[in-house]
Amino acid sequence: MSKVEDFLSAKEEQEIIAAIRTAERNTSGEIRVHIEDHTDADTFDRALEVFHLLKMDNTRLRNGVLIYVAVADKSFVICGDKGINDVVPCDFWDSTRDVMRTQFQHGNFKQGLIDGVLKAGLELQTHFPWDANTHEDELPNEISRG
Ligand code: CA
């Protein structure tokens, strides 16, 4: 098995998807998780590439957020789209990153992703409140794998 398959069981994956649904109840923002083994590129550059490949830059308010994890590299990046970056300070994701990093350091990958997803949803809520009139689930909640 590759590291990616070891990283999360099917059951754990379902729990993370449930967290994405919960997080998206608070905000019009769209959160996705992408997991792959390794990248030769700079982690942030690769995250931006995946962001584009997943068509996450196609949301109405440009408020998609990708949590990208390179398992073997032991690295992860949280990256938001233009609509978010235009209105938040550049340390906006630091608290989300920190809760994830703490769990990852203890080997709690599933909980790190769940905490990260929920925290990202709460952070987004202030700037992108959930709107019942216009809200639709614009991006799939499934975890993608590289
Ligand atoms: Ca979604």
GROMACS .gro file of C-alpha atoms and ligand atoms in nm:
model
  147
    1MET     CA    1   0.000   0.000   0.000
    2SER     CA    2   0.116   0.349  -0.068
    3LYS     CA    3   0.148   0.596   0.212
    4VAL     CA    4  -0.160   0.775   0.084
    5GLU     CA    5  -0.372   0.464   0.143
    6ASP     CA    6  -0.220   0.413   0.487
    7PHE     CA    7  -0.285   0.772   0.578
    8LEU     CA    8  -0.663   0.745   0.615
    9SER     CA    9  -0.902   0.452   0.633
   10ALA     CA   10  -1.230   0.463   0.440
   11LYS     CA   11  -1.413   0.526   0.767
   12GLU     CA   12  -1.181   0.812   0.860
   13GLU     CA   13  -1.231   0.959   0.516
   14GLN     CA   14  -1.607   0.960   0.571
   15GLU     CA   15  -1.559   1.144   0.899
   16ILE     CA   16  -1.358   1.412   0.723
   17ILE     CA   17  -1.622   1.447   0.452
   18ALA     CA   18  -1.881   1.492   0.729
   19ALA     CA   19  -1.660   1.767   0.876
   20ILE     CA   20  -1.650   1.942   0.537
   21ARG     CA   21  -2.031   1.935   0.523
   22THR     CA   22  -2.049   2.075   0.875
   23ALA     CA   23  -1.794   2.347   0.801
   24GLU     CA   24  -1.977   2.451   0.486
   25ARG     CA   25  -2.296   2.504   0.688
   26ASN     CA   26  -2.128   2.807   0.843
   27THR     CA   27  -2.000   2.974   0.531
   28SER     CA   28  -2.045   3.022   0.159
   29GLY     CA   29  -1.678   2.922   0.128
   30GLU     CA   30  -1.595   2.585  -0.026
   31ILE     CA   31  -1.343   2.358   0.143
   32ARG     CA   32  -1.162   2.068  -0.021
   33VAL     CA   33  -0.897   1.823   0.094
   34HIS     CA   34  -0.636   1.677  -0.141
   35ILE     CA   35  -0.393   1.407  -0.031
   36GLU     CA   36  -0.096   1.275  -0.221
   37ASP     CA   37   0.225   1.095  -0.140
   38HIS     CA   38   0.497   1.326  -0.256
   39THR     CA   39   0.571   1.622  -0.476
   40ASP     CA   40   0.898   1.729  -0.632
   41ALA     CA   41   0.767   2.083  -0.652
   42ASP     CA   42   0.758   2.337  -0.374
   43THR     CA   43   0.462   2.238  -0.157
   44PHE     CA   44   0.286   2.571  -0.194
   45ASP     CA   45   0.338   2.577  -0.573
   46ARG     CA   46   0.201   2.225  -0.597
   47ALA     CA   47  -0.100   2.319  -0.383
   48LEU     CA   48  -0.178   2.606  -0.618
   49GLU     CA   49  -0.148   2.370  -0.914
   50VAL     CA   50  -0.388   2.121  -0.753
   51PHE     CA   51  -0.622   2.408  -0.668
   52HIS     CA   52  -0.640   2.488  -1.037
   53LEU     CA   53  -0.662   2.123  -1.150
   54LEU     CA   54  -0.961   2.071  -0.919
   55LYS     CA   55  -1.121   2.380  -1.074
   56MET     CA   56  -1.145   2.534  -0.731
   57ASP     CA   57  -1.101   2.878  -0.885
   58ASN     CA   58  -1.448   2.844  -1.040
   59THR     CA   59  -1.657   2.942  -0.739
   60ARG     CA   60  -1.888   3.240  -0.761
   61LEU     CA   61  -1.725   3.436  -0.479
   62ARG     CA   62  -1.376   3.297  -0.542
   63ASN     CA   63  -1.378   3.164  -0.189
   64GLY     CA   64  -1.257   2.806  -0.223
   65VAL     CA   65  -1.005   2.674   0.030
   66LEU     CA   66  -0.778   2.379  -0.037
   67ILE     CA   67  -0.609   2.179   0.236
   68TYR     CA   68  -0.326   2.004   0.053
   69VAL     CA   69  -0.126   1.725   0.220
   70ALA     CA   70   0.189   1.555   0.086
   71VAL     CA   71   0.207   1.253   0.316
   72ALA     CA   72   0.562   1.128   0.258
   73ASP     CA   73   0.693   1.483   0.260
   74LYS     CA   74   0.523   1.544   0.596
   75SER     CA   75   0.405   1.878   0.469
   76PHE     CA   76   0.074   2.050   0.416
   77VAL     CA   77  -0.055   2.383   0.291
   78ILE     CA   78  -0.382   2.569   0.329
   79CYS     CA   79  -0.454   2.792   0.034
   80GLY     CA   80  -0.750   3.015  -0.034
   81ASP     CA   81  -0.872   3.170  -0.356
   82LYS     CA   82  -0.850   3.533  -0.461
   83GLY     CA   83  -1.183   3.635  -0.304
   84ILE     CA   84  -1.048   3.536   0.035
   85ASN     CA   85  -0.697   3.672  -0.005
   86ASP     CA   86  -0.840   4.010  -0.107
   87VAL     CA   87  -1.018   4.058   0.226
   88VAL     CA   88  -0.813   3.881   0.493
   89PRO     CA   89  -0.468   3.943   0.643
   90CYS     CA   90  -0.190   3.715   0.522
   91ASP     CA   91  -0.172   3.540   0.860
   92PHE     CA   92  -0.540   3.445   0.825
   93TRP     CA   93  -0.474   3.070   0.805
   94ASP     CA   94  -0.213   3.057   1.080
   95SER     CA   95  -0.450   2.942   1.353
   96THR     CA   96  -0.595   2.673   1.126
   97ARG     CA   97  -0.245   2.561   1.032
   98ASP     CA   98  -0.145   2.547   1.398
   99VAL     CA   99  -0.433   2.324   1.509
  100MET     CA  100  -0.356   2.088   1.222
  101ARG     CA  101   0.016   2.085   1.288
  102THR     CA  102  -0.035   1.998   1.654
  103GLN     CA  103  -0.250   1.696   1.567
  104PHE     CA  104  -0.017   1.586   1.285
  105GLN     CA  105   0.283   1.601   1.517
  106HIS     CA  106   0.107   1.352   1.741
  107GLY     CA  107   0.026   1.127   1.445
  108ASN     CA  108  -0.344   1.215   1.459
  109PHE     CA  109  -0.394   1.269   1.087
  110LYS     CA  110  -0.768   1.222   1.072
  111GLN     CA  111  -0.827   1.453   1.368
  112GLY     CA  112  -0.584   1.707   1.225
  113LEU     CA  113  -0.781   1.721   0.903
  114ILE     CA  114  -1.115   1.736   1.082
  115ASP     CA  115  -0.996   2.013   1.313
  116GLY     CA  116  -0.844   2.199   1.018
  117VAL     CA  117  -1.161   2.176   0.809
  118LEU     CA  118  -1.387   2.291   1.096
  119LYS     CA  119  -1.151   2.572   1.193
  120ALA     CA  120  -1.128   2.689   0.832
  121GLY     CA  121  -1.509   2.697   0.820
  122LEU     CA  122  -1.527   2.911   1.133
  123GLU     CA  123  -1.257   3.146   1.008
  124LEU     CA  124  -1.439   3.187   0.678
  125GLN     CA  125  -1.772   3.252   0.846
  126THR     CA  126  -1.684   3.611   0.939
  127HIS     CA  127  -1.600   3.716   0.586
  128PHE     CA  128  -1.821   3.476   0.392
  129PRO     CA  129  -2.135   3.406   0.592
  130TRP     CA  130  -2.360   3.128   0.481
  131ASP     CA  131  -2.639   3.261   0.264
  132ALA     CA  132  -2.951   3.047   0.238
  133ASN     CA  133  -3.074   3.235  -0.068
  134THR     CA  134  -2.774   3.183  -0.287
  135HIS     CA  135  -2.593   2.893  -0.133
  136GLU     CA  136  -2.525   2.586  -0.330
  137ASP     CA  137  -2.255   2.328  -0.280
  138GLU     CA  138  -2.028   2.439  -0.560
  139LEU     CA  139  -1.744   2.194  -0.513
  140PRO     CA  140  -1.762   1.823  -0.423
  141ASN     CA  141  -1.687   1.736  -0.061
  142GLU     CA  142  -1.501   1.414  -0.139
  143ILE     CA  143  -1.132   1.392  -0.065
  144SER     CA  144  -0.923   1.389  -0.383
  145ARG     CA  145  -0.600   1.197  -0.415
  146GLY     CA  146  -0.297   1.257  -0.629
  147CA      CA  147  -1.848   2.170  -0.099
   0.00000   0.00000   0.00000
